[in-house]
Amino acid sequence: MAADDTIAAIATPSGRGAIGVVRVSGPSVPAIAAGIVGSIPSPRTARLADFKDAAGAVLDRGLALYFPAPASYTGEDVLELQGHGGPVVLSLVLRRCVELGARVALPGEFTRRAFLNDKLDLAQAEAVADLIDAATAQAARSAVRSLSGALSERVAELQRGLTDVRVLFEASFDFPEEEVDVLSEAGAARQLDDLQLHFTRTVQAAQQGSLLRDGLTVALSGLPNVGKSSLINVLSGEEVAIVTPVPGTTRDLIRATIALEGIPVHLVDTAGWRRTDDPVERIGVERAQAAVAEADLIIHVSDPATDADMPPGTEAGVGKRIIHVHNKIDLIGVPARAESIAGVEHVWLSAKSGTGIELLKVAITRAAGVQVLGEGVFIARQRHIVALHTATRHVQEARARLASPELAAEELRLAQSALSELTGEHAADDLLGEIFSRFCIGK
Ligand SMILES: Nc1nc2c(ncn2[C@@H]2O[C@H](COP(=O)(O)OP(=O)(O)OP(=O)(O)O)[C@@H](O)[C@H]2O)c(=O)[nH]1
Ligand SMILES: [Mg+2]
């Protein structure tokens, strides 16, 4: 599926830098190389060269690298010009490439071509963007794992498992009644049970991977003056929020991101919840409720000295995972502790002295469902989890319909087609557009 046009882009970040790279891919690469550096460099060898304009004047001096198709990132002929990292000089080199027949690339277009030329599948292409965007070292390591095919291999294994069972069913159609033994119902049931287990494990791993990528949004809620802002400050190790003894200090939402066990945790401090005639504070309270409604987890803060039986959360938080923090233990002289009461986590701590903060961090990672993130974790997106869930549902349906092999076989076919969306075998154009448009230019 070779493209007939040639794309070019500045592949390094905008601004000044030690080096800057212009990358070109497509059939005009040999002509462009000849036009800029005089001749086509030997494949995969760095050559020091003058980059020249149409009149032969030197624009920059740097390294030229030529990767002939198909052994390149995109699978096409690729030229990389590594010059000095100034925005003006780089745009002059880019303009020269355009003059010689290239057009400026769209975001993610190099990776899109790599995908179309089977250099990587869709899950791997997404991992490229996730590696660039990784917010923690753990996320970066998992993205590399997905990039080298960890998720794709899991999917391939599931596909093989589904094919094996389908073969059983299909064989049973070909044999008349007297040979019912071909499809032993018990045998098929066992295989489907095994398969379901594999699906469940893969979904769990993908959920961990998507946690690493997207992180967890945690809203701090509670009455005024209980110490929500003090808590976001001590958790983030920065004075991000104003703390005063005046109830109603915080009005805007205040955000800080921290990493817990490699998971990006997006903390949101909110206005203390109370009825008020102050129009500014009222808006703050509305925003607080919206933040609570959007959060994955709520930390509900209370002050045991003044409000021992604080009712849980605002209405917006009903049904969400919640951790109750009993703050200001220094004032009532009780030790820091964490306890699960009727399945809900409670932590006693002091935001002012920092006692018990570690217990809260543990409670957050536990509530997030973070398991030990071993070497097997790969990065994953919501899209992958949805596809895996759909496929799992079809496998369950197949298991329930063993008595009618035609229907069961159809469910297995649907499971396979849900899985193939993950690696992009039959990906629709709008899905590709959506995925690649979020890439940076030059990638
Ligand atoms: N002794 C003690 N005081 C605390 C503790 N945490 C917070 N405070 C004090 O309680 C007061 C209110 O703290 P904030 O963090 O501003 O409370 P808030 O919940 O953000 O209040 P609003 O923004 O008004 O909703 C301040 O005077 C803090 O110093 C604590 O653990 N111990
Ligand atoms: Mg506050």
Tab-separated table of C-alpha atoms and ligand atoms in Angstrom:
chain	number	residue	atom	x	y	z
A	1	MET	CA	0.000	0.000	0.000
A	2	ALA	CA	2.837	2.388	-0.914
A	3	ALA	CA	2.026	6.103	-0.771
A	4	ASP	CA	2.822	8.019	-3.943
A	5	ASP	CA	3.695	11.296	-2.265
A	6	THR	CA	6.637	12.258	-0.082
A	7	ILE	CA	6.270	13.797	3.357
A	8	ALA	CA	8.709	15.913	5.350
A	9	ALA	CA	8.697	17.405	8.840
A	10	ILE	CA	10.907	18.833	11.524
A	11	ALA	CA	11.067	15.859	13.910
A	12	THR	CA	12.663	17.595	16.895
A	13	PRO	CA	10.733	19.858	19.315
A	14	SER	CA	10.270	23.480	18.342
A	15	GLY	CA	12.676	25.977	19.845
A	16	ARG	CA	16.458	26.034	20.069
A	17	GLY	CA	18.428	22.860	20.621
A	18	ALA	CA	21.849	21.324	20.071
A	19	ILE	CA	20.645	19.414	17.043
A	20	GLY	CA	17.504	19.486	14.944
A	21	VAL	CA	16.263	16.768	12.625
A	22	VAL	CA	14.304	17.030	9.400
A	23	ARG	CA	12.828	13.732	8.360
A	24	VAL	CA	11.636	12.867	4.855
A	25	SER	CA	9.790	9.745	3.709
A	26	GLY	CA	8.504	8.617	0.335
A	27	PRO	CA	9.439	7.969	-3.276
A	28	SER	CA	11.079	11.370	-3.889
A	29	VAL	CA	13.686	10.810	-1.176
A	30	PRO	CA	16.533	9.969	-3.608
A	31	ALA	CA	15.838	13.124	-5.633
A	32	ILE	CA	15.572	15.248	-2.503
A	33	ALA	CA	18.839	13.815	-1.129
A	34	ALA	CA	20.586	14.552	-4.393
A	35	GLY	CA	19.171	18.086	-4.384
A	36	ILE	CA	20.195	18.958	-0.834
A	37	VAL	CA	23.403	17.027	-0.140
A	38	GLY	CA	24.589	16.516	-3.754
A	39	SER	CA	24.089	12.738	-3.993
A	40	ILE	CA	22.349	9.850	-2.299
A	41	PRO	CA	24.289	8.867	0.859
A	42	SER	CA	25.214	5.191	1.275
A	43	PRO	CA	22.453	3.333	3.115
A	44	ARG	CA	22.418	3.533	6.923
A	45	THR	CA	25.727	5.394	7.126
A	46	ALA	CA	26.114	8.843	8.646
A	47	ARG	CA	27.616	11.263	6.151
A	48	LEU	CA	28.809	14.756	6.998
A	49	ALA	CA	27.444	17.054	4.331
A	50	ASP	CA	26.495	20.615	3.429
A	51	PHE	CA	22.743	21.130	3.119
A	52	LYS	CA	22.358	23.429	0.115
A	53	ASP	CA	19.592	25.610	-1.264
A	54	ALA	CA	18.592	25.839	-4.943
A	55	ALA	CA	21.340	28.365	-5.684
A	56	GLY	CA	23.980	26.158	-4.080
A	57	ALA	CA	24.350	28.316	-0.965
A	58	VAL	CA	24.955	26.374	2.245
A	59	LEU	CA	21.940	26.388	4.619
A	60	ASP	CA	23.530	24.218	7.309
A	61	ARG	CA	26.152	21.520	7.722
A	62	GLY	CA	25.269	18.267	9.398
A	63	LEU	CA	24.703	14.549	9.064
A	64	ALA	CA	22.652	12.978	6.301
A	65	LEU	CA	21.299	9.450	6.745
A	66	TYR	CA	19.557	7.419	4.090
A	67	PHE	CA	17.397	4.363	4.861
A	68	PRO	CA	16.245	2.703	1.623
A	69	ALA	CA	12.840	0.981	1.602
A	70	PRO	CA	11.738	-1.309	3.112
A	71	ALA	CA	14.279	-1.248	5.962
A	72	SER	CA	13.193	2.054	7.485
A	73	TYR	CA	10.789	3.350	10.149
A	74	THR	CA	8.016	3.929	7.623
A	75	GLY	CA	8.915	1.094	5.286
A	76	GLU	CA	9.533	3.704	2.558
A	77	ASP	CA	12.731	5.457	1.487
A	78	VAL	CA	13.647	7.735	4.402
A	79	LEU	CA	16.137	10.587	4.623
A	80	GLU	CA	17.161	12.156	7.917
A	81	LEU	CA	18.981	15.457	7.934
A	82	GLN	CA	20.511	16.193	11.330
A	83	GLY	CA	21.581	19.808	11.504
A	84	HIS	CA	21.657	22.534	14.105
A	85	GLY	CA	18.598	22.957	16.268
A	86	GLY	CA	17.546	26.495	15.430
A	87	PRO	CA	13.952	27.117	14.374
A	88	VAL	CA	14.916	29.291	11.390
A	89	VAL	CA	17.614	27.041	9.986
A	90	LEU	CA	15.365	23.991	10.346
A	91	SER	CA	12.488	25.652	8.546
A	92	LEU	CA	14.858	26.610	5.719
A	93	VAL	CA	15.906	22.962	5.338
A	94	LEU	CA	12.267	21.866	5.475
A	95	ARG	CA	11.314	24.451	2.862
A	96	ARG	CA	14.108	23.135	0.609
A	97	CYS	CA	12.657	19.596	0.915
A	98	VAL	CA	9.246	20.927	-0.090
A	99	GLU	CA	10.804	22.747	-3.038
A	100	LEU	CA	12.262	19.422	-4.152
A	101	GLY	CA	8.890	17.634	-4.098
A	102	ALA	CA	7.898	16.809	-0.512
A	103	ARG	CA	4.843	18.087	1.312
A	104	VAL	CA	4.696	18.916	4.999
A	105	ALA	CA	3.601	15.866	7.022
A	106	LEU	CA	0.482	15.717	9.170
A	107	PRO	CA	0.781	14.745	12.861
A	108	GLY	CA	1.638	11.060	13.199
A	109	GLU	CA	1.885	10.578	9.449
A	110	PHE	CA	5.259	8.798	9.550
A	111	THR	CA	3.906	6.282	12.065
A	112	ARG	CA	0.694	5.946	10.068
A	113	ARG	CA	2.756	4.967	7.027
A	114	ALA	CA	4.721	2.522	9.189
A	115	PHE	CA	1.376	0.970	10.199
A	116	LEU	CA	0.090	0.830	6.616
A	117	ASN	CA	3.351	-0.824	5.544
A	118	ASP	CA	3.047	-3.454	8.308
A	119	LYS	CA	6.080	-2.184	10.209
A	120	LEU	CA	3.966	-2.218	13.369
A	121	ASP	CA	0.358	-2.969	14.239
A	122	LEU	CA	-2.085	-0.465	15.679
A	123	ALA	CA	-1.429	-1.331	19.329
A	124	GLN	CA	2.296	-0.832	18.725
A	125	ALA	CA	1.727	2.454	16.907
A	126	GLU	CA	-0.313	3.685	19.866
A	127	ALA	CA	2.528	2.621	22.157
A	128	VAL	CA	4.839	4.977	20.239
A	129	ALA	CA	2.655	7.940	21.258
A	130	ASP	CA	2.239	6.571	24.779
A	131	LEU	CA	6.000	6.273	25.201
A	132	ILE	CA	6.465	9.892	24.140
A	133	ASP	CA	3.690	11.000	26.507
A	134	ALA	CA	4.656	8.714	29.419
A	135	ALA	CA	4.251	10.581	32.714
A	136	THR	CA	6.200	8.155	34.910
A	137	ALA	CA	9.153	5.807	34.482
A	138	GLN	CA	6.819	2.816	34.955
A	139	ALA	CA	4.542	4.085	32.199
A	140	ALA	CA	7.526	4.508	29.884
A	141	ARG	CA	8.737	0.954	30.561
A	142	SER	CA	5.295	-0.483	29.887
A	143	ALA	CA	4.955	1.539	26.707
A	144	VAL	CA	8.228	0.069	25.467
A	145	ARG	CA	6.864	-3.390	26.236
A	146	SER	CA	3.740	-2.708	24.189
A	147	LEU	CA	5.889	-1.216	21.445
A	148	SER	CA	7.904	-4.405	21.252
A	149	GLY	CA	4.663	-6.321	20.895
A	150	ALA	CA	3.718	-7.539	24.399
A	151	LEU	CA	0.055	-6.585	23.980
A	152	SER	CA	-0.058	-7.719	20.358
A	153	GLU	CA	1.362	-11.136	21.312
A	154	ARG	CA	-1.295	-11.574	23.984
A	155	VAL	CA	-3.948	-10.770	21.407
A	156	ALA	CA	-2.405	-13.194	18.921
A	157	GLU	CA	-2.484	-15.945	21.568
A	158	LEU	CA	-6.162	-15.286	22.225
A	159	GLN	CA	-6.844	-15.339	18.483
A	160	ARG	CA	-5.120	-18.724	18.191
A	161	GLY	CA	-7.163	-20.066	21.112
A	162	LEU	CA	-10.370	-18.911	19.438
A	163	THR	CA	-9.331	-20.472	16.130
A	164	ASP	CA	-8.679	-23.813	17.843
A	165	VAL	CA	-12.196	-23.928	19.278
A	166	ARG	CA	-13.742	-22.714	16.044
A	167	VAL	CA	-12.062	-25.571	14.225
A	168	LEU	CA	-13.777	-27.994	16.590
A	169	PHE	CA	-17.168	-26.487	15.842
A	170	GLU	CA	-16.644	-26.196	12.109
A	171	ALA	CA	-15.590	-29.854	11.985
A	172	SER	CA	-18.803	-30.838	13.723
A	173	PHE	CA	-20.857	-29.177	10.964
A	174	ASP	CA	-19.202	-31.345	8.357
A	175	PHE	CA	-20.130	-34.586	9.999
A	176	PRO	CA	-23.649	-35.949	10.068
A	177	GLU	CA	-25.535	-37.004	13.166
A	178	GLU	CA	-23.948	-40.422	13.535
A	179	GLU	CA	-20.533	-38.898	14.216
A	180	VAL	CA	-21.461	-36.554	17.035
A	181	ASP	CA	-18.260	-37.522	18.792
A	182	VAL	CA	-16.295	-35.075	16.669
A	183	LEU	CA	-17.578	-32.282	18.849
A	184	SER	CA	-17.377	-33.488	22.361
A	185	GLU	CA	-19.411	-30.945	24.246
A	186	ALA	CA	-17.369	-31.477	27.369
A	187	GLY	CA	-14.109	-30.958	25.466
A	188	ALA	CA	-15.335	-27.721	23.905
A	189	ALA	CA	-16.610	-26.522	27.269
A	190	ARG	CA	-13.222	-27.121	28.833
A	191	GLN	CA	-11.422	-25.254	26.059
A	192	LEU	CA	-13.812	-22.338	26.332
A	193	ASP	CA	-13.340	-22.203	30.105
A	194	ASP	CA	-9.565	-22.047	29.633
A	195	LEU	CA	-10.004	-19.356	27.054
A	196	GLN	CA	-12.229	-17.301	29.326
A	197	LEU	CA	-9.558	-17.432	31.994
A	198	HIS	CA	-6.997	-16.115	29.507
A	199	PHE	CA	-9.332	-13.318	28.518
A	200	THR	CA	-9.924	-12.343	32.143
A	201	ARG	CA	-6.184	-12.212	32.829
A	202	THR	CA	-5.553	-10.119	29.735
A	203	VAL	CA	-8.314	-7.671	30.663
A	204	GLN	CA	-6.799	-7.318	34.135
A	205	ALA	CA	-3.341	-6.679	32.721
A	206	ALA	CA	-4.758	-4.163	30.254
A	207	GLN	CA	-6.557	-2.364	33.067
A	208	GLN	CA	-3.282	-2.018	34.934
A	209	GLY	CA	-1.677	-0.754	31.740
A	210	SER	CA	-4.359	1.822	31.167
A	211	LEU	CA	-4.001	2.988	34.760
A	212	LEU	CA	-0.316	3.603	34.046
A	213	ARG	CA	-1.186	5.602	30.974
A	214	ASP	CA	-4.196	7.622	32.062
A	215	GLY	CA	-3.643	7.656	35.803
A	216	LEU	CA	-6.272	8.143	38.417
A	217	THR	CA	-8.250	11.285	39.224
A	218	VAL	CA	-8.718	11.805	42.937
A	219	ALA	CA	-10.950	14.570	44.331
A	220	LEU	CA	-10.504	15.895	47.857
A	221	SER	CA	-13.890	16.746	49.319
A	222	GLY	CA	-15.332	17.708	52.677
A	223	LEU	CA	-16.623	20.588	54.794
A	224	PRO	CA	-14.718	23.893	54.934
A	225	ASN	CA	-11.583	24.050	57.068
A	226	VAL	CA	-11.112	20.322	57.553
A	227	GLY	CA	-7.670	20.455	55.898
A	228	LYS	CA	-8.209	19.488	52.242
A	229	SER	CA	-5.772	22.085	50.957
A	230	SER	CA	-3.227	21.155	53.626
A	231	LEU	CA	-3.542	17.573	52.390
A	232	ILE	CA	-2.947	18.337	48.695
A	233	ASN	CA	0.090	20.376	49.718
A	234	VAL	CA	1.641	17.617	51.801
A	235	LEU	CA	0.841	14.933	49.180
A	236	SER	CA	2.355	16.925	46.339
A	237	GLY	CA	5.245	18.293	48.394
A	238	GLU	CA	4.426	21.774	47.147
A	239	GLU	CA	2.416	24.745	48.360
A	240	VAL	CA	-0.075	24.502	45.497
A	241	ALA	CA	-3.105	25.606	47.564
A	242	ILE	CA	-3.623	28.469	50.017
A	243	VAL	CA	-4.178	27.275	53.581
A	244	THR	CA	-5.753	29.585	56.174
A	245	PRO	CA	-7.858	29.128	59.306
A	246	VAL	CA	-10.702	30.889	57.477
A	247	PRO	CA	-13.462	28.479	56.368
A	248	GLY	CA	-14.139	28.890	52.651
A	249	THR	CA	-10.526	29.640	51.628
A	250	THR	CA	-10.476	27.500	48.489
A	251	ARG	CA	-12.855	28.353	45.647
A	252	ASP	CA	-11.159	27.333	42.396
A	253	LEU	CA	-10.214	23.724	41.711
A	254	ILE	CA	-6.534	23.210	42.420
A	255	ARG	CA	-4.726	20.406	40.668
A	256	ALA	CA	-1.463	18.586	41.309
A	257	THR	CA	-0.190	15.335	39.830
A	258	ILE	CA	1.918	12.921	41.832
A	259	ALA	CA	3.224	9.423	41.034
A	260	LEU	CA	2.301	6.517	43.299
A	261	GLU	CA	3.808	3.134	42.371
A	262	GLY	CA	4.381	4.545	38.909
A	263	ILE	CA	0.716	5.515	38.496
A	264	PRO	CA	0.072	9.194	37.720
A	265	VAL	CA	-2.412	10.358	40.363
A	266	HIS	CA	-4.207	13.600	39.487
A	267	LEU	CA	-5.259	15.253	42.735
A	268	VAL	CA	-7.984	17.904	42.742
A	269	ASP	CA	-8.516	20.125	45.777
A	270	THR	CA	-11.981	21.638	46.007
A	271	ALA	CA	-13.978	24.251	47.885
A	272	GLY	CA	-15.312	23.126	51.256
A	273	TRP	CA	-18.882	22.008	50.900
A	274	ARG	CA	-21.489	24.225	52.580
A	275	ARG	CA	-24.517	26.364	51.788
A	276	THR	CA	-23.501	29.962	51.393
A	277	ASP	CA	-24.796	33.321	50.170
A	278	ASP	CA	-21.381	34.306	48.840
A	279	PRO	CA	-21.770	34.038	45.055
A	280	VAL	CA	-18.060	33.282	44.512
A	281	GLU	CA	-17.994	30.507	47.068
A	282	ARG	CA	-21.222	29.106	45.643
A	283	ILE	CA	-19.580	28.692	42.252
A	284	GLY	CA	-16.667	27.039	44.038
A	285	VAL	CA	-19.018	24.551	45.684
A	286	GLU	CA	-20.646	23.767	42.310
A	287	ARG	CA	-17.214	23.122	40.826
A	288	ALA	CA	-16.365	20.937	43.793
A	289	GLN	CA	-19.420	18.796	43.105
A	290	ALA	CA	-18.532	18.547	39.421
A	291	ALA	CA	-14.971	17.491	40.313
A	292	VAL	CA	-16.301	14.850	42.689
A	293	ALA	CA	-18.644	13.575	39.971
A	294	GLU	CA	-15.749	13.228	37.514
A	295	ALA	CA	-13.240	11.656	39.895
A	296	ASP	CA	-12.311	7.970	39.927
A	297	LEU	CA	-11.760	8.110	43.671
A	298	ILE	CA	-12.839	10.499	46.408
A	299	ILE	CA	-10.850	11.350	49.477
A	300	HIS	CA	-13.386	12.585	51.929
A	301	VAL	CA	-11.694	14.660	54.615
A	302	SER	CA	-13.174	15.334	58.028
A	303	ASP	CA	-11.966	16.864	61.244
A	304	PRO	CA	-12.700	14.479	64.125
A	305	ALA	CA	-12.378	17.240	66.707
A	306	THR	CA	-15.349	19.151	65.360
A	307	ASP	CA	-17.264	16.681	63.300
A	308	ALA	CA	-16.948	13.088	64.358
A	309	ASP	CA	-19.893	11.725	62.381
A	310	MET	CA	-19.403	13.457	59.096
A	311	PRO	CA	-21.861	12.058	56.518
A	312	PRO	CA	-20.021	10.596	53.524
A	313	GLY	CA	-19.387	12.839	50.524
A	314	THR	CA	-21.654	15.076	48.535
A	315	GLU	CA	-24.430	13.582	46.436
A	316	ALA	CA	-22.224	13.772	43.359
A	317	GLY	CA	-19.971	11.133	44.871
A	318	VAL	CA	-22.615	8.505	45.539
A	319	GLY	CA	-21.507	5.069	44.411
A	320	LYS	CA	-17.847	6.063	43.936
A	321	ARG	CA	-14.857	4.563	45.609
A	322	ILE	CA	-14.130	6.614	48.675
A	323	ILE	CA	-11.442	6.903	51.318
A	324	HIS	CA	-12.373	8.614	54.573
A	325	VAL	CA	-9.562	10.708	55.979
A	326	HIS	CA	-9.853	11.736	59.616
A	327	ASN	CA	-7.471	14.685	59.726
A	328	LYS	CA	-5.895	16.706	62.563
A	329	ILE	CA	-5.151	13.720	64.801
A	330	ASP	CA	-2.461	15.867	66.442
A	331	LEU	CA	-5.270	17.874	68.055
A	332	ILE	CA	-7.027	14.891	69.583
A	333	GLY	CA	-3.958	12.849	70.416
A	334	VAL	CA	-4.694	9.592	68.577
A	335	PRO	CA	-2.069	7.679	66.597
A	336	ALA	CA	-2.067	7.433	62.792
A	337	ARG	CA	-3.750	4.295	61.509
A	338	ALA	CA	-5.627	2.826	58.568
A	339	GLU	CA	-8.599	0.564	58.916
A	340	SER	CA	-11.156	-0.982	56.643
A	341	ILE	CA	-14.623	-0.585	58.163
A	342	ALA	CA	-17.443	-2.433	56.417
A	343	GLY	CA	-15.344	-2.523	53.239
A	344	VAL	CA	-14.577	1.205	53.275
A	345	GLU	CA	-11.075	2.532	53.945
A	346	HIS	CA	-10.545	4.963	56.809
A	347	VAL	CA	-7.229	6.694	57.483
A	348	TRP	CA	-6.402	8.769	60.560
A	349	LEU	CA	-3.609	11.273	59.895
A	350	SER	CA	-2.347	14.802	60.316
A	351	ALA	CA	-1.888	16.878	57.178
A	352	LYS	CA	-0.078	19.467	59.258
A	353	SER	CA	2.630	17.198	60.698
A	354	GLY	CA	2.615	14.641	57.888
A	355	THR	CA	1.970	11.712	60.254
A	356	GLY	CA	0.006	8.979	58.492
A	357	ILE	CA	0.465	10.319	54.946
A	358	GLU	CA	2.192	7.097	53.877
A	359	LEU	CA	-0.853	5.133	55.068
A	360	LEU	CA	-3.035	7.315	52.837
A	361	LYS	CA	-0.774	6.708	49.830
A	362	VAL	CA	-1.075	2.963	50.342
A	363	ALA	CA	-4.863	3.288	50.644
A	364	ILE	CA	-4.988	5.258	47.361
A	365	THR	CA	-3.001	2.679	45.393
A	366	ARG	CA	-5.060	-0.101	46.897
A	367	ALA	CA	-8.361	1.619	46.101
A	368	ALA	CA	-7.125	2.193	42.553
A	369	GLY	CA	-6.737	-1.565	42.166
A	370	VAL	CA	-3.000	-1.325	41.603
A	371	GLN	CA	-1.460	-4.741	41.773
A	372	VAL	CA	2.230	-5.382	41.840
A	373	LEU	CA	3.297	-4.058	38.486
A	374	GLY	CA	5.700	-6.753	37.431
A	375	GLU	CA	7.666	-7.107	34.236
A	376	GLY	CA	4.597	-8.352	32.384
A	377	VAL	CA	2.758	-5.034	32.319
A	378	PHE	CA	2.149	-3.416	28.967
A	379	ILE	CA	0.589	-0.058	28.337
A	380	ALA	CA	-3.028	-0.120	27.185
A	381	ARG	CA	-5.792	2.268	26.311
A	382	GLN	CA	-9.487	2.409	27.073
A	383	ARG	CA	-10.101	1.374	23.466
A	384	HIS	CA	-8.202	-1.874	24.054
A	385	ILE	CA	-10.117	-2.648	27.221
A	386	VAL	CA	-13.446	-2.103	25.457
A	387	ALA	CA	-12.427	-4.473	22.635
A	388	LEU	CA	-11.249	-7.103	25.120
A	389	HIS	CA	-14.517	-6.828	27.062
A	390	THR	CA	-16.564	-7.223	23.889
A	391	ALA	CA	-14.565	-10.290	22.866
A	392	THR	CA	-14.913	-11.761	26.368
A	393	ARG	CA	-18.685	-11.326	26.225
A	394	HIS	CA	-18.855	-13.234	22.938
A	395	VAL	CA	-16.774	-16.071	24.392
A	396	GLN	CA	-19.183	-16.273	27.326
A	397	GLU	CA	-22.099	-16.371	24.897
A	398	ALA	CA	-20.424	-19.164	22.956
A	399	ARG	CA	-19.963	-21.109	26.169
A	400	ALA	CA	-23.659	-20.672	26.959
A	401	ARG	CA	-24.719	-21.871	23.490
A	402	LEU	CA	-22.726	-25.066	23.211
A	403	ALA	CA	-25.926	-26.959	22.463
A	404	SER	CA	-26.268	-25.120	19.159
A	405	PRO	CA	-22.803	-25.206	17.573
A	406	GLU	CA	-23.752	-22.838	14.710
A	407	LEU	CA	-24.637	-20.059	17.141
A	408	ALA	CA	-21.610	-20.743	19.303
A	409	ALA	CA	-19.321	-20.648	16.270
A	410	GLU	CA	-20.816	-17.312	15.244
A	411	GLU	CA	-20.087	-15.873	18.707
A	412	LEU	CA	-16.477	-16.996	18.405
A	413	ARG	CA	-16.218	-15.314	15.025
A	414	LEU	CA	-17.523	-12.081	16.593
A	415	ALA	CA	-14.978	-12.425	19.417
A	416	GLN	CA	-12.196	-12.685	16.847
A	417	SER	CA	-13.379	-9.669	14.967
A	418	ALA	CA	-13.513	-7.599	18.206
A	419	LEU	CA	-9.924	-8.647	18.928
A	420	SER	CA	-8.715	-7.743	15.477
A	421	GLU	CA	-9.833	-4.147	16.052
A	422	LEU	CA	-7.224	-3.988	18.741
A	423	THR	CA	-4.312	-4.634	16.437
A	424	GLY	CA	-6.002	-2.770	13.603
A	425	GLU	CA	-6.321	-5.557	11.051
A	426	HIS	CA	-9.562	-4.111	9.734
A	427	ALA	CA	-9.384	-0.669	11.283
A	428	ALA	CA	-11.727	1.922	9.831
A	429	ASP	CA	-10.226	5.121	8.443
A	430	ASP	CA	-11.850	7.369	11.037
A	431	LEU	CA	-10.354	5.312	13.860
A	432	LEU	CA	-6.911	5.639	12.273
A	433	GLY	CA	-7.451	9.382	11.822
A	434	GLU	CA	-8.462	9.725	15.449
A	435	ILE	CA	-5.430	7.800	16.693
A	436	PHE	CA	-2.738	9.344	14.528
A	437	SER	CA	-3.947	12.940	14.727
A	438	ARG	CA	-2.949	12.939	18.404
A	439	PHE	CA	0.682	12.263	17.569
A	440	CYS	CA	3.305	14.970	17.310
A	441	ILE	CA	4.361	16.292	13.930
A	442	GLY	CA	7.366	14.403	12.597
A	443	LYS	CA	6.506	11.160	14.422
B	1	LIG	N1	-3.606	21.019	63.980
B	1	LIG	C1	-3.841	20.776	62.690
B	1	LIG	N2	-4.329	21.755	61.918
B	1	LIG	C2	-4.553	21.457	60.608
B	1	LIG	C3	-4.297	20.195	60.070
B	1	LIG	N3	-4.612	20.231	58.751
B	1	LIG	C4	-5.035	21.471	58.496
B	1	LIG	N4	-5.006	22.224	59.605
B	1	LIG	C5	-5.380	23.629	59.754
B	1	LIG	O1	-6.774	23.765	59.465
B	1	LIG	C6	-7.027	25.018	58.838
B	1	LIG	C7	-7.757	24.811	57.525
B	1	LIG	O2	-6.894	24.097	56.641
B	1	LIG	P1	-7.131	24.084	55.070
B	1	LIG	O3	-6.160	23.125	54.532
B	1	LIG	O4	-7.123	25.448	54.523
B	1	LIG	O5	-8.596	23.485	55.037
B	1	LIG	P2	-9.560	23.304	53.768
B	1	LIG	O6	-10.315	22.053	54.003
B	1	LIG	O7	-8.793	23.409	52.515
B	1	LIG	O8	-10.525	24.534	53.933
B	1	LIG	P3	-11.388	25.295	52.797
B	1	LIG	O9	-10.508	25.611	51.656
B	1	LIG	O10	-11.884	26.483	53.521
B	1	LIG	O11	-12.515	24.368	52.443
B	1	LIG	C8	-5.664	25.679	58.668
B	1	LIG	O12	-5.462	26.584	59.715
B	1	LIG	C9	-4.686	24.521	58.770
B	1	LIG	O13	-3.406	24.907	59.243
B	1	LIG	C10	-3.791	19.180	60.936
B	1	LIG	O14	-3.549	18.039	60.562
B	1	LIG	N5	-3.605	19.536	62.243
B	2	MG	MG	-8.938	24.680	50.960
